[in-house]
mmCIF file of C-alpha atoms in Angstrom:
data_model
loop_
_atom_site.group_PDB
_atom_site.id
_atom_site.type_symbol
_atom_site.label_atom_id
_atom_site.label_comp_id
_atom_site.label_asym_id
_atom_site.label_seq_id
_atom_site.Cartn_x
_atom_site.Cartn_y
_atom_site.Cartn_z
ATOM 1 C CA ASP O 658 106.919 140.739 40.307
ATOM 2 C CA VAL O 659 107.112 144.249 38.900
ATOM 3 C CA LYS O 660 104.381 144.949 36.464
ATOM 4 C CA VAL O 661 104.414 147.720 33.900
ATOM 5 C CA THR O 662 101.277 147.931 31.828
ATOM 6 C CA GLN O 663 100.520 149.997 28.770
ATOM 7 C CA SER O 664 97.008 150.990 27.778
ATOM 8 C CA SER O 665 97.056 149.541 24.261
ATOM 9 C CA ARG O 666 99.090 146.929 22.388
ATOM 10 C CA TYR O 667 98.100 148.257 18.970
ATOM 11 C CA LEU O 668 96.832 151.687 17.974
ATOM 12 C CA VAL O 669 95.992 153.194 14.597
ATOM 13 C CA LYS O 670 95.569 156.961 14.371
ATOM 14 C CA ARG O 671 95.235 159.518 11.617
ATOM 15 C CA THR O 672 97.681 162.301 10.877
ATOM 16 C CA GLY O 673 96.953 165.347 13.028
ATOM 17 C CA GLU O 674 95.136 163.472 15.781
ATOM 18 C CA LYS O 675 96.099 163.935 19.410
ATOM 19 C CA VAL O 676 97.280 160.627 20.825
ATOM 20 C CA PHE O 677 97.586 159.549 24.448
ATOM 21 C CA LEU O 678 99.681 156.559 25.500
ATOM 22 C CA GLU O 679 99.269 155.518 29.109
ATOM 23 C CA CYS O 680 101.664 153.591 31.307
ATOM 24 C CA VAL O 681 101.114 152.304 34.834
ATOM 25 C CA GLN O 682 103.591 150.600 37.163
ATOM 26 C CA ASP O 683 102.705 148.863 40.388
ATOM 27 C CA MET O 684 106.011 148.891 42.273
ATOM 28 C CA ASP O 685 106.164 152.447 43.593
ATOM 29 C CA HIS O 686 109.144 153.230 41.360
ATOM 30 C CA GLU O 687 110.400 156.786 41.319
ATOM 31 C CA ASN O 688 111.644 156.825 37.742
ATOM 32 C CA MET O 689 109.584 156.296 34.612
ATOM 33 C CA PHE O 690 110.617 156.452 30.965
ATOM 34 C CA TRP O 691 109.216 156.553 27.467
ATOM 35 C CA TYR O 692 111.184 155.156 24.542
ATOM 36 C CA ARG O 693 110.508 154.479 20.931
ATOM 37 C CA GLN O 694 111.951 151.362 19.327
ATOM 38 C CA ASP O 695 112.651 151.308 15.602
ATOM 39 C CA PRO O 696 114.460 148.567 13.634
ATOM 40 C CA GLY O 697 118.173 149.238 13.468
ATOM 41 C CA LEU O 698 117.943 152.235 15.796
ATOM 42 C CA GLY O 699 117.518 150.464 19.107
ATOM 43 C CA LEU O 700 115.679 152.286 21.872
ATOM 44 C CA ARG O 701 115.673 156.049 21.878
ATOM 45 C CA LEU O 702 114.658 157.967 24.972
ATOM 46 C CA ILE O 703 111.835 160.432 24.472
ATOM 47 C CA TYR O 704 111.217 161.674 28.021
ATOM 48 C CA PHE O 705 111.761 160.495 31.532
ATOM 49 C CA SER O 706 110.470 161.470 34.936
ATOM 50 C CA TYR O 707 112.174 161.057 38.280
ATOM 51 C CA ASP O 708 109.255 162.199 40.401
ATOM 52 C CA VAL O 709 105.633 163.254 40.247
ATOM 53 C CA LYS O 710 105.190 166.379 38.116
ATOM 54 C CA MET O 711 108.873 166.267 37.157
ATOM 55 C CA LYS O 712 110.046 165.536 33.632
ATOM 56 C CA GLU O 713 113.258 165.635 31.657
ATOM 57 C CA LYS O 714 113.764 165.613 27.925
ATOM 58 C CA GLY O 715 115.454 162.614 26.440
ATOM 59 C CA ASP O 716 117.203 162.394 23.099
ATOM 60 C CA ILE O 717 114.174 162.846 20.819
ATOM 61 C CA PRO O 718 111.489 164.901 22.612
ATOM 62 C CA GLU O 719 110.318 166.866 19.568
ATOM 63 C CA GLY O 720 106.653 166.290 18.795
ATOM 64 C CA TYR O 721 105.983 164.682 22.181
ATOM 65 C CA SER O 722 104.980 165.790 25.648
ATOM 66 C CA VAL O 723 104.456 163.882 28.890
ATOM 67 C CA SER O 724 102.445 164.065 32.054
ATOM 68 C CA ARG O 725 103.039 162.554 35.470
ATOM 69 C CA GLU O 726 100.308 163.526 37.906
ATOM 70 C CA LYS O 727 100.575 160.372 40.022
ATOM 71 C CA LYS O 728 103.625 158.327 40.897
ATOM 72 C CA GLU O 729 102.369 155.170 39.238
ATOM 73 C CA ARG O 730 101.247 156.714 35.957
ATOM 74 C CA PHE O 731 103.238 158.287 33.122
ATOM 75 C CA SER O 732 101.516 159.451 29.968
ATOM 76 C CA LEU O 733 103.023 160.185 26.580
ATOM 77 C CA ILE O 734 101.173 162.666 24.381
ATOM 78 C CA LEU O 735 101.536 163.183 20.666
ATOM 79 C CA GLU O 736 99.986 166.623 20.189
ATOM 80 C CA SER O 737 99.504 166.200 16.436
ATOM 81 C CA ALA O 738 100.446 162.766 15.207
ATOM 82 C CA SER O 739 102.545 162.462 12.075
ATOM 83 C CA THR O 740 103.479 159.463 9.955
ATOM 84 C CA ASN O 741 107.094 159.600 11.142
ATOM 85 C CA GLN O 742 105.835 158.834 14.642
ATOM 86 C CA THR O 743 104.747 155.385 13.539
ATOM 87 C CA SER O 744 106.759 153.172 15.868
ATOM 88 C CA MET O 745 106.790 150.825 18.849
ATOM 89 C CA TYR O 746 106.561 152.794 22.092
ATOM 90 C CA LEU O 747 107.974 151.282 25.272
ATOM 91 C CA CYS O 748 107.377 152.452 28.807
ATOM 92 C CA ALA O 749 109.740 151.528 31.627
ATOM 93 C CA SER O 750 110.157 152.188 35.316
ATOM 94 C CA SER O 751 112.993 151.829 37.793
ATOM 95 C CA PHE O 752 113.707 152.060 41.474
ATOM 96 C CA SER O 753 115.972 154.949 42.403
ATOM 97 C CA PRO O 754 116.789 155.297 46.104
ATOM 98 C CA GLY O 755 118.960 158.317 46.709
ATOM 99 C CA GLN O 756 121.411 158.677 43.859
ATOM 100 C CA ALA O 757 121.473 155.025 42.892
ATOM 101 C CA TYR O 758 120.030 153.934 39.590
ATOM 102 C CA TYR O 759 118.701 150.468 39.175
ATOM 103 C CA GLU O 760 117.630 148.439 36.171
ATOM 104 C CA GLN O 761 114.514 149.273 34.231
ATOM 105 C CA TYR O 762 111.377 147.177 33.944
ATOM 106 C CA PHE O 763 109.610 147.410 30.627
ATOM 107 C CA GLY O 764 106.023 147.210 29.552
ATOM 108 C CA PRO O 765 104.856 145.162 26.557
ATOM 109 C CA GLY O 766 104.910 148.114 24.186
ATOM 110 C CA THR O 767 102.336 149.928 22.073
ATOM 111 C CA ARG O 768 102.666 149.607 18.334
ATOM 112 C CA LEU O 769 101.368 152.899 16.962
ATOM 113 C CA THR O 770 100.581 153.343 13.295
ATOM 114 C CA VAL O 771 99.827 156.837 12.017
ATOM 115 C CA THR O 772 98.147 156.920 8.612
ATOM 116 C CA ALA X 976 126.888 163.146 26.042
ATOM 117 C CA GLN X 977 126.857 159.417 26.587
ATOM 118 C CA SER X 978 126.656 156.928 23.747
ATOM 119 C CA VAL X 979 126.687 153.175 23.222
ATOM 120 C CA SER X 980 127.993 151.243 20.251
ATOM 121 C CA GLN X 981 127.186 147.612 19.554
ATOM 122 C CA HIS X 982 129.487 146.139 16.963
ATOM 123 C CA ASN X 983 127.338 143.432 15.459
ATOM 124 C CA HIS X 984 123.862 144.008 14.100
ATOM 125 C CA HIS X 985 123.116 140.389 13.292
ATOM 126 C CA VAL X 986 124.916 137.284 14.513
ATOM 127 C CA ILE X 987 124.120 133.766 13.356
ATOM 128 C CA LEU X 988 125.485 130.804 15.306
ATOM 129 C CA SER X 989 124.937 127.086 15.535
ATOM 130 C CA GLU X 990 123.902 125.540 18.830
ATOM 131 C CA ALA X 991 126.821 124.936 21.224
ATOM 132 C CA ALA X 992 128.910 127.680 19.627
ATOM 133 C CA SER X 993 130.400 130.348 21.876
ATOM 134 C CA LEU X 994 129.027 133.865 21.820
ATOM 135 C CA GLU X 995 130.594 137.253 22.338
ATOM 136 C CA LEU X 996 128.687 140.455 21.614
ATOM 137 C CA GLY X 997 130.644 143.663 21.696
ATOM 138 C CA CYS X 998 129.556 146.822 23.466
ATOM 139 C CA ASN X 999 131.511 150.054 23.846
ATOM 140 C CA TYR X 1000 130.295 153.177 25.554
ATOM 141 C CA SER X 1001 131.434 156.732 25.935
ATOM 142 C CA TYR X 1002 130.839 158.654 29.144
ATOM 143 C CA GLY X 1003 133.253 160.549 31.330
ATOM 144 C CA GLY X 1004 131.828 159.728 34.730
ATOM 145 C CA THR X 1005 130.678 156.759 36.760
ATOM 146 C CA VAL X 1006 128.366 154.485 34.828
ATOM 147 C CA ASN X 1007 126.002 151.651 35.426
ATOM 148 C CA LEU X 1008 126.037 149.115 32.598
ATOM 149 C CA PHE X 1009 123.322 146.720 31.532
ATOM 150 C CA TRP X 1010 122.516 144.058 29.006
ATOM 151 C CA TYR X 1011 118.841 143.554 28.199
ATOM 152 C CA VAL X 1012 117.284 140.842 26.070
ATOM 153 C CA GLN X 1013 114.082 140.763 24.064
ATOM 154 C CA TYR X 1014 112.890 137.291 23.125
ATOM 155 C CA PRO X 1015 110.467 137.092 20.191
ATOM 156 C CA GLY X 1016 107.084 138.438 21.248
ATOM 157 C CA GLN X 1017 108.184 139.218 24.801
ATOM 158 C CA HIS X 1018 109.042 142.253 26.905
ATOM 159 C CA LEU X 1019 112.551 143.594 27.191
ATOM 160 C CA GLN X 1020 114.073 142.116 30.320
ATOM 161 C CA LEU X 1021 117.302 142.454 32.229
ATOM 162 C CA LEU X 1022 120.031 139.921 31.453
ATOM 163 C CA LEU X 1023 122.731 141.292 33.753
ATOM 164 C CA LYS X 1024 124.094 144.516 35.215
ATOM 165 C CA TYR X 1025 127.282 146.078 36.483
ATOM 166 C CA PHE X 1026 127.290 148.745 39.184
ATOM 167 C CA SER X 1027 130.632 148.360 40.947
ATOM 168 C CA GLY X 1028 133.030 145.763 42.313
ATOM 169 C CA ASP X 1029 133.968 142.601 40.420
ATOM 170 C CA PRO X 1030 134.149 143.555 36.737
ATOM 171 C CA LEU X 1031 133.007 140.079 35.703
ATOM 172 C CA VAL X 1032 129.289 139.831 36.243
ATOM 173 C CA LYS X 1033 127.049 136.858 35.806
ATOM 174 C CA GLY X 1034 123.479 137.020 34.661
ATOM 175 C CA ILE X 1035 120.601 134.733 33.925
ATOM 176 C CA LYS X 1036 120.712 131.712 31.601
ATOM 177 C CA GLY X 1037 124.505 131.335 31.732
ATOM 178 C CA PHE X 1038 125.370 134.773 30.354
ATOM 179 C CA GLU X 1039 128.234 136.855 31.690
ATOM 180 C CA ALA X 1040 129.823 140.181 30.848
ATOM 181 C CA GLU X 1041 133.135 141.795 31.610
ATOM 182 C CA PHE X 1042 133.555 145.488 32.322
ATOM 183 C CA ILE X 1043 136.932 146.740 31.091
ATOM 184 C CA LYS X 1044 137.163 150.352 32.183
ATOM 185 C CA SER X 1045 140.292 151.147 30.170
ATOM 186 C CA LYS X 1046 138.559 150.032 26.993
ATOM 187 C CA PHE X 1047 135.121 151.460 27.842
ATOM 188 C CA SER X 1048 133.751 148.031 27.009
ATOM 189 C CA PHE X 1049 131.136 145.706 28.454
ATOM 190 C CA ASN X 1050 131.066 142.645 26.213
ATOM 191 C CA LEU X 1051 128.490 139.898 26.652
ATOM 192 C CA ARG X 1052 129.565 136.259 26.530
ATOM 193 C CA LYS X 1053 128.106 132.798 26.713
ATOM 194 C CA PRO X 1054 130.242 129.685 26.283
ATOM 195 C CA SER X 1055 127.588 127.564 24.574
ATOM 196 C CA VAL X 1056 124.445 129.016 23.028
ATOM 197 C CA GLN X 1057 121.101 127.276 22.691
ATOM 198 C CA TRP X 1058 118.319 127.689 20.178
ATOM 199 C CA SER X 1059 116.287 129.404 22.914
ATOM 200 C CA ASP X 1060 118.875 132.215 23.062
ATOM 201 C CA THR X 1061 117.568 133.525 19.751
ATOM 202 C CA ALA X 1062 116.621 137.107 20.621
ATOM 203 C CA GLU X 1063 117.627 140.720 20.301
ATOM 204 C CA TYR X 1064 120.242 141.937 22.768
ATOM 205 C CA PHE X 1065 120.708 145.521 23.886
ATOM 206 C CA CYS X 1066 123.586 147.070 25.764
ATOM 207 C CA ALA X 1067 122.743 150.147 27.855
ATOM 208 C CA VAL X 1068 124.603 152.707 29.911
ATOM 209 C CA ARG X 1069 123.194 154.904 32.635
ATOM 210 C CA GLY X 1070 125.139 157.954 33.762
ATOM 211 C CA ASN X 1071 124.895 160.196 36.786
ATOM 212 C CA ALA X 1072 121.969 162.200 35.507
ATOM 213 C CA GLY X 1073 119.831 159.077 35.463
ATOM 214 C CA LYS X 1074 119.399 159.069 31.720
ATOM 215 C CA SER X 1075 119.816 155.722 29.985
ATOM 216 C CA THR X 1076 121.244 155.271 26.516
ATOM 217 C CA PHE X 1077 120.773 152.034 24.589
ATOM 218 C CA GLY X 1078 122.756 150.589 21.737
ATOM 219 C CA ASP X 1079 121.144 149.773 18.404
ATOM 220 C CA GLY X 1080 120.758 146.137 19.358
ATOM 221 C CA THR X 1081 122.176 142.851 18.083
ATOM 222 C CA THR X 1082 119.902 140.182 16.684
ATOM 223 C CA LEU X 1083 121.152 136.716 17.546
ATOM 224 C CA THR X 1084 119.884 133.754 15.556
ATOM 225 C CA VAL X 1085 120.858 130.311 16.832
ATOM 226 C CA LYS X 1086 120.408 127.481 14.367
ATOM 227 C CA PRO X 1087 119.428 124.118 15.881
#
């Protein structure tokens, strides 16, 4: 069974704080993703990575950065948290042999509240 | 740019009713199409997927979806829903660049 774990289920931070969200997958997947999930807006892609040290911007990268130093770990960084970044953050990974793209496996999510 | 549109935001059905959730996408190239489901308090998980071949795909728990290329659609169906199908359903498209785009989601409530 693929397992995607996220460092925290719930997090409360203050405006202006630097926030780190960690994600680890145990299936040697090449691709990893960060989304935010907001009611009525579905999932919106923040960043994704198709290899170690590689990253691509998604649809809403502003205010976020990412780091992928090891294949199994993908970190999302909020450099200076703001209240409009209060959301549920989902990490996902997928297998990607060659040019094929397979389904994504999701973690349980981190509900971040910025006050 | 690719996009996904789900037609219904909230659907309420009685048990044993038939279900069809609409999904349309826009993308000019070859796509992979997915339906994911999120049961209350659980992770998002794959319901079914289409990569190529037979446009009618079957997934878990009796769900199926039909890819109609000419209509850019990938509608989800189930002939008889159960109370346990209450969940949020997301359609997603993945294009050649590997980026996935999700629809806004449809909340299904099944009344016992």
